[in-house]
Short mmCIF file of C-alpha atoms in Angstrom, two decimals:
data_model
loop_
_atom_site.label_atom_id
_atom_site.label_comp_id
_atom_site.label_asym_id
_atom_site.label_seq_id
_atom_site.Cartn_x
_atom_site.Cartn_y
_atom_site.Cartn_z
CA MET Q 1 0.00 0.00 0.00
CA ASP Q 2 1.39 3.40 -0.99
CA LYS Q 3 2.25 5.76 1.84
CA LYS Q 4 0.06 8.82 1.92
CA GLU Q 5 1.90 11.96 0.90
CA ILE Q 6 2.02 15.00 3.17
CA ASN Q 7 2.53 18.59 2.11
CA LEU Q 8 5.06 21.08 3.43
CA ASP Q 9 2.48 23.16 5.31
CA SER Q 10 1.63 20.09 7.39
CA VAL Q 11 5.28 19.63 8.30
CA LEU Q 12 5.70 23.30 9.21
CA GLU Q 13 2.61 23.15 11.43
CA SER Q 14 4.01 20.08 13.18
CA LEU Q 15 7.36 21.81 13.74
CA GLY Q 16 5.47 24.59 15.46
CA PRO Q 17 5.48 28.23 14.32
CA TYR Q 18 7.14 29.45 17.52
CA GLY Q 19 9.69 26.76 18.16
CA ARG Q 20 13.34 27.64 18.75
CA TYR Q 21 14.18 27.18 15.06
CA ASN Q 22 11.62 29.72 13.83
CA LEU Q 23 12.19 32.18 16.68
CA LEU Q 24 15.91 32.22 15.92
CA ASN Q 25 15.25 32.76 12.23
CA PHE Q 26 12.71 35.49 12.94
CA VAL Q 27 15.29 37.43 14.95
CA LEU Q 28 17.89 37.01 12.22
CA LEU Q 29 15.45 38.13 9.51
CA LEU Q 30 13.73 40.96 11.37
CA PHE Q 31 17.10 42.68 11.82
CA PRO Q 32 17.59 43.22 8.05
CA VAL Q 33 13.93 44.30 7.85
CA LEU Q 34 14.67 46.96 10.47
CA LEU Q 35 17.79 48.03 8.56
CA SER Q 36 15.79 48.27 5.34
CA ALA Q 37 13.75 51.05 6.99
CA PHE Q 38 17.01 52.99 7.36
CA TYR Q 39 17.93 52.47 3.73
CA GLU Q 40 14.51 53.15 2.21
CA CYS Q 41 13.80 56.31 4.23
CA GLY Q 42 17.27 57.50 5.21
CA PHE Q 43 17.66 59.90 2.28
CA ILE Q 44 14.75 62.00 3.62
CA PHE Q 45 16.95 63.34 6.43
CA GLU Q 46 20.23 62.82 4.63
CA ALA Q 47 19.30 65.41 1.99
CA GLN Q 48 16.79 67.40 4.00
CA GLU Q 49 15.92 70.99 3.25
CA GLN Q 50 18.18 73.64 4.77
CA ILE Q 51 17.67 77.31 5.59
CA TYR Q 52 20.21 79.62 3.96
CA ARG Q 53 20.63 83.16 2.66
CA CYS Q 54 22.93 85.17 0.47
CA LYS Q 55 26.41 85.90 1.72
CA VAL Q 56 27.06 89.64 1.67
CA ASP Q 57 30.80 90.44 1.65
CA GLY Q 58 31.58 93.42 3.83
CA CYS Q 59 28.68 92.76 6.22
CA GLU Q 60 29.36 89.25 7.53
CA ASN Q 61 32.02 90.31 10.04
CA THR Q 62 29.64 92.26 12.27
CA PHE Q 63 29.67 89.65 15.02
CA ASN Q 64 26.16 89.15 16.46
CA ASP Q 65 24.68 92.26 14.86
CA THR Q 66 22.31 91.16 12.06
CA SER Q 67 20.32 94.39 11.76
CA TRP Q 68 21.97 95.00 8.38
CA LEU Q 69 19.98 92.11 6.90
CA GLN Q 70 16.87 94.29 6.60
CA TYR Q 71 18.45 96.57 4.02
CA ALA Q 72 20.94 94.09 2.45
CA ILE Q 73 18.57 91.19 1.73
CA PRO Q 74 14.81 91.34 0.98
CA ARG Q 75 12.35 89.28 3.02
CA ASP Q 76 10.69 86.18 1.62
CA ASN Q 77 7.01 86.11 0.63
CA ASN Q 78 5.89 85.32 4.18
CA LYS Q 79 8.07 88.09 5.62
CA GLU Q 80 9.47 85.55 8.10
CA ARG Q 81 13.12 85.33 7.07
CA PRO Q 82 15.60 86.75 4.54
CA GLU Q 83 15.17 85.71 0.91
CA SER Q 84 17.26 82.64 0.06
CA CYS Q 85 18.37 83.43 -3.48
CA LYS Q 86 18.29 87.22 -3.84
CA ARG Q 87 19.94 90.25 -2.27
CA TYR Q 88 19.96 93.99 -2.84
CA ALA Q 89 22.63 95.21 -5.23
CA PRO Q 90 25.28 97.49 -3.70
CA TYR Q 91 26.16 100.76 -5.42
CA THR Q 92 29.86 100.13 -5.04
CA THR Q 93 32.13 97.92 -2.97
CA ILE Q 94 30.67 97.59 0.52
CA GLU Q 95 32.87 99.15 3.17
CA HIS Q 96 30.75 99.94 6.25
CA CYS Q 97 27.57 97.90 5.56
CA THR Q 98 25.22 100.88 5.90
CA PRO Q 99 21.79 101.35 4.28
CA ASP Q 100 22.99 104.01 1.84
CA GLU Q 101 25.38 101.48 0.24
CA PHE Q 102 22.47 99.35 -1.13
CA SER Q 103 19.98 100.02 -3.90
CA ASN Q 104 16.43 98.65 -4.25
CA ARG Q 105 17.45 96.50 -7.20
CA THR Q 106 17.81 92.78 -6.46
CA ILE Q 107 20.47 90.46 -7.89
CA PRO Q 108 21.05 86.67 -7.60
CA CYS Q 109 23.30 85.37 -4.86
CA ASP Q 110 26.81 84.24 -5.76
CA SER Q 111 27.55 82.56 -2.40
CA TYR Q 112 25.55 81.50 0.63
CA VAL Q 113 25.49 81.33 4.42
CA TYR Q 114 23.88 78.13 5.76
CA GLU Q 115 22.05 77.81 9.05
CA PHE Q 116 23.64 74.45 9.93
CA ASN Q 117 27.15 73.19 9.30
CA GLY Q 118 27.77 69.57 8.37
CA SER Q 119 24.70 69.19 6.16
CA LEU Q 120 24.78 67.77 2.65
CA VAL Q 121 23.38 71.00 1.19
CA GLU Q 122 26.05 73.07 2.93
CA GLU Q 123 29.02 70.84 2.13
CA PHE Q 124 28.21 70.51 -1.59
CA ASP Q 125 27.03 74.15 -1.72
CA LEU Q 126 23.59 73.37 -3.16
CA GLY Q 127 22.10 76.75 -2.26
CA CYS Q 128 19.35 77.76 -4.70
CA GLN Q 129 19.79 74.45 -6.54
CA GLU Q 130 16.75 72.79 -5.02
CA TRP Q 131 16.47 70.42 -7.97
CA LYS Q 132 19.79 68.83 -7.02
CA ARG Q 133 18.57 68.15 -3.51
CA ALA Q 134 15.24 66.79 -4.75
CA LEU Q 135 17.08 64.64 -7.30
CA VAL Q 136 18.49 62.54 -4.46
CA GLY Q 137 15.09 60.94 -3.86
CA THR Q 138 14.51 60.45 -7.59
CA VAL Q 139 17.85 58.71 -8.07
CA HIS Q 140 17.22 56.55 -5.01
CA ASN Q 141 13.83 55.39 -6.31
CA SER Q 142 15.30 54.83 -9.78
CA GLY Q 143 17.80 52.46 -8.21
CA MET Q 144 14.96 50.71 -6.40
CA PHE Q 145 13.32 50.03 -9.78
CA VAL Q 146 16.39 48.06 -10.78
CA ALA Q 147 16.61 46.38 -7.38
CA MET Q 148 13.11 44.94 -7.43
CA LEU Q 149 13.60 43.08 -10.71
CA PHE Q 150 17.23 42.15 -10.09
CA THR Q 151 16.58 40.79 -6.61
CA GLY Q 152 13.52 38.82 -7.69
CA ILE Q 153 15.38 36.98 -10.42
CA LEU Q 154 18.33 36.31 -8.12
CA SER Q 155 16.10 35.07 -5.29
CA ASP Q 156 14.06 32.71 -7.47
CA ARG Q 157 17.14 31.31 -9.19
CA PHE Q 158 19.81 31.15 -6.49
CA GLY Q 159 17.78 31.16 -3.28
CA ARG Q 160 16.30 33.46 -0.67
CA LYS Q 161 19.34 33.75 1.57
CA ALA Q 162 21.59 34.59 -1.39
CA ALA Q 163 19.32 37.53 -2.19
CA VAL Q 164 19.37 38.72 1.44
CA GLY Q 165 23.15 38.35 1.66
CA LEU Q 166 23.87 40.23 -1.57
CA ALA Q 167 21.45 43.06 -0.72
CA ALA Q 168 22.92 43.52 2.77
CA THR Q 169 26.52 43.44 1.53
CA ALA Q 170 25.81 45.87 -1.31
CA SER Q 171 24.00 48.25 1.03
CA CYS Q 172 26.97 48.29 3.39
CA LEU Q 173 29.57 48.69 0.64
CA PHE Q 174 27.96 51.45 -1.41
CA GLY Q 175 26.50 53.16 1.65
CA ILE Q 176 29.91 53.55 3.28
CA LEU Q 177 31.46 54.64 -0.03
CA ARG Q 178 28.75 57.30 -0.27
CA ALA Q 179 29.72 58.63 3.15
CA PHE Q 180 33.21 59.38 1.81
CA SER Q 181 32.07 60.96 -1.47
CA PRO Q 182 34.28 63.97 -2.30
CA ASN Q 183 31.73 65.56 -4.63
CA TYR Q 184 28.08 65.59 -5.60
CA ALA Q 185 28.51 63.41 -8.72
CA MET Q 186 30.12 60.52 -6.83
CA TYR Q 187 27.55 60.89 -4.05
CA MET Q 188 24.69 60.46 -6.52
CA ALA Q 189 26.38 57.53 -8.27
CA MET Q 190 26.87 55.69 -4.97
CA HIS Q 191 23.27 56.44 -4.02
CA PHE Q 192 22.03 54.78 -7.20
CA PHE Q 193 24.28 51.72 -6.84
CA GLU Q 194 23.33 51.27 -3.18
CA ALA Q 195 19.62 51.33 -4.03
CA ALA Q 196 20.01 49.18 -7.17
CA PHE Q 197 22.02 46.38 -5.55
CA GLY Q 198 20.75 46.66 -1.97
CA GLY Q 199 17.15 47.76 -2.41
CA GLY Q 200 15.83 44.20 -2.34
CA LEU Q 201 16.74 43.64 1.31
CA TYR Q 202 13.19 43.98 2.64
CA PRO Q 203 11.30 41.82 0.08
CA SER Q 204 13.97 39.11 0.23
CA ALA Q 205 13.93 38.89 4.03
CA TYR Q 206 10.14 39.11 4.03
CA VAL Q 207 9.66 36.21 1.59
CA LEU Q 208 12.14 34.03 3.50
CA ALA Q 209 10.32 34.75 6.78
CA VAL Q 210 6.88 33.99 5.31
CA GLU Q 211 8.09 30.70 3.85
CA LEU Q 212 9.22 29.54 7.30
CA VAL Q 213 5.65 29.09 8.51
CA GLY Q 214 2.39 27.43 7.48
CA LEU Q 215 -0.71 29.16 6.19
CA LYS Q 216 -2.11 29.99 9.65
CA GLN Q 217 0.88 32.14 10.66
CA ARG Q 218 1.52 34.09 7.45
CA VAL Q 219 -0.43 37.15 8.58
CA ILE Q 220 1.31 37.26 11.97
CA VAL Q 221 4.75 36.99 10.36
CA SER Q 222 3.87 39.79 7.94
CA ALA Q 223 2.75 41.97 10.86
CA MET Q 224 6.04 41.26 12.64
CA CYS Q 225 7.95 42.47 9.58
CA ASN Q 226 5.83 45.62 9.37
CA MET Q 227 6.33 46.37 13.07
CA ALA Q 228 10.08 45.92 12.72
CA PHE Q 229 10.03 48.39 9.82
CA VAL Q 230 8.11 50.93 11.94
CA VAL Q 231 10.66 50.60 14.74
CA GLY Q 232 13.40 51.20 12.18
CA VAL Q 233 11.74 54.40 10.92
CA VAL Q 234 11.34 55.75 14.46
CA LEU Q 235 14.99 54.99 15.24
CA LEU Q 236 15.96 56.68 11.98
CA ALA Q 237 14.18 59.90 12.94
CA LEU Q 238 15.75 59.84 16.41
CA LEU Q 239 19.21 59.36 14.93
CA ALA Q 240 18.71 62.23 12.45
CA TRP Q 241 17.50 64.43 15.29
CA PHE Q 242 20.74 64.02 17.25
CA VAL Q 243 23.33 63.49 14.49
CA ASN Q 244 23.73 66.60 12.35
CA ASN Q 245 26.70 65.58 10.22
CA TRP Q 246 25.45 63.74 7.14
CA ARG Q 247 28.60 61.62 6.76
CA THR Q 248 28.43 60.37 10.37
CA TYR Q 249 24.72 59.75 9.91
CA ILE Q 250 25.32 57.50 6.87
CA LEU Q 251 28.13 55.55 8.55
CA ILE Q 252 25.93 54.78 11.56
CA LEU Q 253 23.08 53.64 9.31
CA TYR Q 254 25.00 51.39 6.94
CA SER Q 255 27.74 49.79 9.04
CA PRO Q 256 25.42 47.20 10.72
CA ALA Q 257 24.52 45.71 7.32
CA ILE Q 258 27.84 43.85 7.20
CA ILE Q 259 26.63 41.76 10.16
CA VAL Q 260 23.69 40.51 8.07
CA GLY Q 261 25.97 39.92 5.10
CA LEU Q 262 28.06 37.56 7.22
CA TYR Q 263 25.56 35.55 9.28
CA VAL Q 264 22.97 34.99 6.53
CA TRP Q 265 25.21 32.34 4.93
CA LEU Q 266 25.01 30.33 8.17
CA MET Q 267 21.22 30.18 7.95
CA ASN Q 268 19.23 27.40 6.30
CA GLU Q 269 17.68 27.95 2.90
CA SER Q 270 13.89 28.05 2.56
CA ALA Q 271 12.58 24.47 2.42
CA ARG Q 272 9.72 25.67 0.24
CA TRP Q 273 12.14 27.18 -2.29
CA LEU Q 274 14.24 24.00 -2.28
CA LEU Q 275 11.17 21.89 -3.06
CA SER Q 276 10.15 24.28 -5.85
CA LYS Q 277 13.56 23.67 -7.44
CA GLY Q 278 13.25 19.89 -7.22
CA ARG Q 279 15.81 19.65 -4.40
CA LYS Q 280 13.73 17.46 -2.11
CA GLU Q 281 16.70 15.89 -0.32
CA ASP Q 282 18.09 19.29 0.63
CA ALA Q 283 14.65 20.37 1.84
CA ILE Q 284 14.42 17.26 4.03
CA LYS Q 285 17.85 17.97 5.53
CA THR Q 286 16.74 21.51 6.38
CA LEU Q 287 13.55 20.26 8.03
CA LYS Q 288 15.48 17.63 10.01
CA ARG Q 289 17.83 20.32 11.36
CA ALA Q 290 14.79 22.38 12.33
CA ALA Q 291 13.27 19.41 14.16
CA LYS Q 292 16.47 18.75 16.11
CA LEU Q 293 16.73 22.41 17.15
CA ASN Q 294 13.13 22.18 18.39
CA ASN Q 295 13.97 18.99 20.35
CA MET Q 296 11.75 16.89 18.09
CA ASP Q 297 12.41 13.46 16.64
CA PRO Q 298 12.70 13.96 12.85
CA ALA Q 299 11.32 10.46 12.33
CA LYS Q 300 7.94 11.58 13.66
CA LEU Q 301 7.65 14.08 10.81
CA ASP Q 302 7.67 11.23 8.25
CA LEU Q 303 9.65 13.41 5.85
CA ASP Q 304 10.09 10.62 3.32
CA ALA Q 305 6.38 11.04 2.52
CA LEU Q 306 6.87 14.75 1.79
CA SER Q 307 5.23 15.57 -1.53
CA ASP Q 308 7.18 17.22 -4.33
CA PRO Q 309 5.04 20.08 -5.71
CA LEU Q 310 6.60 19.83 -9.15
CA LEU Q 311 5.80 16.13 -9.46
CA LYS Q 312 2.21 16.14 -8.23
CA ASN Q 313 0.81 15.92 -11.73
CA ASP Q 314 3.72 13.98 -13.21
CA VAL Q 315 5.32 17.24 -14.24
CA THR Q 316 9.06 17.23 -14.81
CA PRO Q 317 10.74 19.97 -12.77
CA ASP Q 318 11.83 21.92 -15.82
CA LYS Q 319 12.70 25.52 -14.93
CA LYS Q 320 12.13 26.78 -18.48
CA SER Q 321 8.73 25.09 -18.77
CA GLN Q 322 7.56 26.72 -15.54
CA PHE Q 323 8.65 30.16 -16.75
CA SER Q 324 7.02 29.69 -20.15
CA LYS Q 325 3.77 28.62 -18.50
CA ALA Q 326 3.71 31.81 -16.46
CA ILE Q 327 4.26 33.89 -19.60
CA ARG Q 328 1.43 32.13 -21.46
CA SER Q 329 -1.02 32.18 -18.54
CA SER Q 330 -3.68 34.89 -18.98
CA ILE Q 331 -4.77 34.33 -15.37
CA ILE Q 332 -1.28 35.06 -14.03
CA TRP Q 333 -0.88 38.10 -16.30
CA LYS Q 334 -4.25 39.58 -15.25
CA ARG Q 335 -3.44 38.96 -11.62
CA LEU Q 336 -0.01 40.56 -12.03
CA VAL Q 337 -1.45 43.73 -13.64
CA VAL Q 338 -4.18 44.13 -11.01
CA CYS Q 339 -1.80 43.50 -8.09
CA SER Q 340 0.71 45.96 -9.56
CA PHE Q 341 -1.93 48.71 -9.72
CA LEU Q 342 -3.07 47.94 -6.17
CA TRP Q 343 0.52 48.25 -4.99
CA LEU Q 344 1.13 51.46 -6.96
CA THR Q 345 -1.96 53.07 -5.41
CA CYS Q 346 -0.99 52.02 -1.88
CA SER Q 347 2.49 53.41 -2.34
CA LEU Q 348 1.31 56.71 -3.84
CA VAL Q 349 -1.37 57.35 -1.20
CA TYR Q 350 0.76 56.10 1.71
CA TYR Q 351 3.79 58.26 0.90
CA GLY Q 352 1.64 61.12 -0.37
CA LEU Q 353 -0.24 61.38 2.93
CA SER Q 354 3.04 61.08 4.84
CA ILE Q 355 4.72 63.87 2.86
CA ASN Q 356 1.75 66.21 3.24
CA SER Q 357 1.54 65.64 7.00
CA VAL Q 358 4.71 67.47 8.06
CA SER Q 359 2.63 70.35 9.41
CA LEU Q 360 1.30 68.25 12.28
CA SER Q 361 3.94 69.80 14.56
CA ASP Q 362 6.68 72.41 14.39
CA ASN Q 363 9.36 69.74 14.82
CA LYS Q 364 9.84 67.80 11.57
CA TYR Q 365 11.42 64.83 13.40
CA VAL Q 366 8.48 64.55 15.79
CA SER Q 367 6.05 64.88 12.87
CA PHE Q 368 7.77 62.09 11.02
CA MET Q 369 7.66 59.82 14.06
CA LEU Q 370 3.99 60.62 14.77
CA VAL Q 371 2.96 59.76 11.23
CA THR Q 372 4.84 56.48 11.56
CA VAL Q 373 3.57 55.55 15.03
CA VAL Q 374 -0.05 55.91 13.88
CA GLU Q 375 0.60 52.85 11.69
CA ILE Q 376 1.09 50.55 14.69
CA PRO Q 377 -2.64 50.02 15.40
CA ALA Q 378 -3.17 49.13 11.73
CA TYR Q 379 -0.47 46.45 11.85
CA ILE Q 380 -2.05 44.96 14.98
CA ILE Q 381 -5.60 44.98 13.63
CA VAL Q 382 -4.57 43.53 10.25
CA VAL Q 383 -3.58 40.30 12.01
CA ILE Q 384 -7.15 39.90 13.23
CA VAL Q 385 -9.22 41.10 10.28
CA LEU Q 386 -7.36 39.28 7.52
CA ASP Q 387 -7.92 35.88 9.09
CA LYS Q 388 -11.45 36.63 10.31
CA TYR Q 389 -12.91 38.42 7.28
CA GLY Q 390 -10.53 37.41 4.49
CA ARG Q 391 -8.16 39.33 2.23
CA LYS Q 392 -10.67 40.66 -0.30
CA LYS Q 393 -13.19 42.09 2.19
CA THR Q 394 -10.41 43.74 4.16
CA MET Q 395 -8.94 45.40 1.06
CA VAL Q 396 -12.33 46.51 -0.27
CA VAL Q 397 -13.43 48.11 3.02
CA ASN Q 398 -10.15 49.91 3.60
CA TYR Q 399 -9.67 51.13 0.04
CA MET Q 400 -13.20 52.58 0.19
CA THR Q 401 -12.60 54.07 3.66
CA CYS Q 402 -9.44 55.77 2.42
CA ALA Q 403 -11.30 57.05 -0.66
CA VAL Q 404 -14.15 58.53 1.36
CA THR Q 405 -11.90 60.19 3.97
CA SER Q 406 -9.60 61.61 1.28
CA LEU Q 407 -12.49 63.13 -0.66
CA LEU Q 408 -14.11 64.55 2.49
CA PHE Q 409 -10.78 65.99 3.61
CA ALA Q 410 -10.37 67.61 0.19
CA PHE Q 411 -13.58 69.61 0.37
CA LEU Q 412 -14.06 70.28 4.08
CA PRO Q 413 -12.49 73.33 5.79
CA LYS Q 414 -8.95 72.71 6.99
CA GLY Q 415 -7.65 73.24 10.50
CA ASN Q 416 -10.68 71.81 12.29
CA TRP Q 417 -10.47 68.80 14.59
CA TYR Q 418 -12.62 66.68 12.30
CA SER Q 419 -10.34 67.32 9.31
CA ILE Q 420 -7.39 66.02 11.34
CA VAL Q 421 -9.41 62.97 12.36
CA LEU Q 422 -10.30 62.30 8.71
CA TYR Q 423 -6.65 62.62 7.74
CA LEU Q 424 -5.53 60.14 10.39
CA ILE Q 425 -8.28 57.67 9.47
CA GLY Q 426 -7.16 57.86 5.85
CA LYS Q 427 -3.54 57.24 6.81
CA TRP Q 428 -4.56 54.36 9.06
CA SER Q 429 -6.71 52.81 6.30
CA VAL Q 430 -4.04 52.96 3.62
CA THR Q 431 -1.49 51.50 6.04
CA LEU Q 432 -3.77 48.56 6.77
CA THR Q 433 -4.44 48.16 3.04
CA TYR Q 434 -0.73 48.31 2.19
CA SER Q 435 -0.01 45.51 4.65
CA SER Q 436 -2.92 43.47 3.27
CA VAL Q 437 -1.73 43.89 -0.32
CA TYR Q 438 1.81 42.82 0.61
CA ILE Q 439 0.48 39.65 2.23
CA TYR Q 440 -1.99 38.96 -0.56
CA VAL Q 441 0.55 39.31 -3.37
CA SER Q 442 2.84 36.80 -1.67
CA GLU Q 443 -0.04 34.29 -1.63
CA VAL Q 444 -1.33 34.35 -5.22
CA PHE Q 445 1.85 33.52 -7.14
CA PRO Q 446 3.65 30.14 -7.32
CA THR Q 447 6.68 29.44 -5.15
CA ASN Q 448 9.16 29.03 -8.00
CA MET Q 449 8.30 32.52 -9.36
CA ARG Q 450 6.94 34.22 -6.25
CA GLN Q 451 9.90 36.51 -5.56
CA MET Q 452 10.20 37.66 -9.18
CA LEU Q 453 6.48 38.42 -9.63
CA LEU Q 454 6.30 40.04 -6.20
CA SER Q 455 9.25 42.21 -7.21
CA ILE Q 456 7.43 43.33 -10.36
CA CYS Q 457 4.48 44.43 -8.23
CA SER Q 458 6.85 46.13 -5.80
CA THR Q 459 8.54 47.93 -8.69
CA SER Q 460 5.14 49.30 -9.72
CA GLY Q 461 4.85 50.56 -6.17
CA ARG Q 462 8.09 52.44 -6.67
CA ILE Q 463 6.35 54.47 -9.37
CA GLY Q 464 3.92 55.60 -6.68
CA SER Q 465 6.70 56.49 -4.25
CA LEU Q 466 8.47 58.36 -7.07
CA ILE Q 467 5.38 60.44 -7.87
CA ALA Q 468 4.37 61.05 -4.25
CA PRO Q 469 6.97 63.80 -3.56
CA LEU Q 470 5.56 65.74 -6.51
CA THR Q 471 1.95 65.75 -5.29
CA PRO Q 472 2.34 68.91 -3.15
CA LEU Q 473 3.02 70.81 -6.40
CA LEU Q 474 -0.53 69.98 -7.55
CA SER Q 475 -1.93 72.06 -4.71
CA HIS Q 476 -0.69 75.17 -6.55
CA TYR Q 477 -3.38 74.50 -9.17
CA HIS Q 478 -6.05 73.47 -6.65
CA LYS Q 479 -5.50 72.87 -2.95
CA SER Q 480 -7.66 69.73 -2.99
CA MET Q 481 -6.15 68.10 -6.09
CA PRO Q 482 -3.72 65.69 -4.30
CA THR Q 483 -6.36 64.17 -2.00
CA VAL Q 484 -8.91 64.01 -4.83
CA ILE Q 485 -6.42 61.94 -6.85
CA PHE Q 486 -5.77 59.71 -3.83
CA GLY Q 487 -9.50 59.15 -3.37
CA GLY Q 488 -10.13 58.45 -7.05
CA MET Q 489 -7.39 55.84 -7.29
CA CYS Q 490 -8.66 54.10 -4.15
CA ILE Q 491 -12.14 53.84 -5.72
CA ILE Q 492 -10.65 52.18 -8.82
CA CYS Q 493 -8.75 49.72 -6.61
CA THR Q 494 -11.95 48.87 -4.72
CA MET Q 495 -13.50 47.65 -7.98
CA LEU Q 496 -10.35 45.81 -9.13
CA VAL Q 497 -10.17 43.74 -5.95
CA PHE Q 498 -13.38 41.95 -6.98
CA LEU Q 499 -11.46 40.43 -9.93
CA LEU Q 500 -9.08 38.58 -7.61
CA PRO Q 501 -9.47 35.26 -5.75
CA GLU Q 502 -9.72 34.91 -1.98
CA THR Q 503 -6.68 33.30 -0.30
CA ARG Q 504 -7.74 33.03 3.34
CA ASN Q 505 -6.82 29.59 4.74
CA ILE Q 506 -5.49 28.51 1.33
CA ARG Q 507 -1.98 27.08 1.33
CA LEU Q 508 0.63 28.82 -0.81
CA PRO Q 509 0.53 27.63 -4.44
CA ASP Q 510 3.73 25.86 -5.46
CA THR Q 511 3.11 25.53 -9.21
CA ILE Q 512 1.56 27.57 -12.02
CA GLU Q 513 -1.36 25.15 -12.12
CA GLU Q 514 -2.12 25.63 -8.43
CA ALA Q 515 -1.90 29.42 -8.77
CA GLU Q 516 -4.33 29.35 -11.71
CA GLU Q 517 -6.70 27.09 -9.80
CA LEU Q 518 -7.27 29.88 -7.27
CA SER Q 519 -9.16 31.83 -9.93
CA ARG Q 520 -10.89 28.96 -11.69
CA LYS Q 521 -13.05 27.96 -8.76
CA LYS Q 522 -13.67 28.80 -5.13
CA ARG Q 523 -11.30 26.45 -3.41
CA LYS Q 524 -11.93 25.39 0.11
CA ALA Q 525 -9.06 25.35 2.55
CA GLU Q 526 -7.02 22.22 2.10
CA PRO Q 527 -6.92 20.36 5.43
CA LEU Q 528 -3.53 19.84 6.95
CA THR Q 529 -2.43 16.25 7.37
CA ASP Q 530 -1.93 15.49 11.04
CA ILE Q 531 1.44 14.06 11.99
CA LYS Q 532 1.57 12.22 15.26
#
């Protein structure tokens, strides 16, 4: 009589989601997730806006007396501080810095005095070249475009831990090189290379963490990753608050990545990835090591009966055939396009609301931390609602909530308590939706192509994060235009979600056929085989 086959999810459930093996791996993987918060958001403070004014030769050596500014430099539009890029033209060479030495005609500055020393803007003398400062974020996100595709291919072909190791090492190398950049050109080049080769740190660590557990723990693991990211962002803001020198700031951020680049090679590869590559023996060895670390007898797991996902339907584990099937599958393509748009919208609205929220307090560091901390309740609640109500209902409700609050905020008077409440509800909703989309996308694609297809969706999200910094410019045409766009895109996403399958209590698909089956019929949760 043939021995009944068992699937990997059954084995993972028997190992226990919170045994010593998984807890150790969670710690080792949540550390690079925390670091990825530094590397994805670090440029915000690294190239932050600075206050500066024209340097007026002949007047600067007046010690603490700055009364001459009123007749040497015009005030800005708000009459709050001296104009940044213009000054009054002197009649002749300034000797005593008196009012009668200046005319009413303004001229461009030829040099600048910066409020803070040690900043990037001051060291590279970027006064009145705002486009160069803003270009830092654009170059960073351009590198992330490359990273998402590059890391996905590497992860699916060579393994999850290889992708994590390369991303961490590249982040450390190019980050430290950037800290020693002698000029703006080298700084920008190192910024691009760091993002291009190291930008896949979060998705690689995330996928490896999710593949450690069975279907019942995927949401909790995703929430753990999100919480680690939030902690990283808060620590980033605290560091930027106390470290003013941009070179020291970068060195502190990027040096710890070498630790990840070293210890990741001592970790075990994902058993799910090994099975997807037809390496069943290696997967069994990994699971046996996990059992021993958890003080379990590997024999009780009956690993010899472990099913091979690529041989379930007498399919030869041909890498090219699997890739060609994905290309020819209309179901996979439709799912990829819809998920990419969902991700793009989440990214645009999430970062757009964050960027436009800096006025919540006078301290930009506190504002940044407050906007981040408000995400914590969303990451806690998502653990409950995704498993109780399902992925689709959760995404539909929260996309619609974000749409309604954004549109109401756009047309209601600003500055009232209810407008602030609407704003926070919208931020909370899009955070919960973003987390749901990240989990959902990791569940609807097959194991042997999951990282690559997830990276394509993530790359689409980078388009949103690239556009988000430009949304405040739209308010010059109409003050409500940014939030109207946010609300409109969320409405479109609400309708698109109905085209996707539900994945609650459905085990991760290992093959193209299993991924397609999600859409062909309403599958019931596959029961886990008990292992005594």
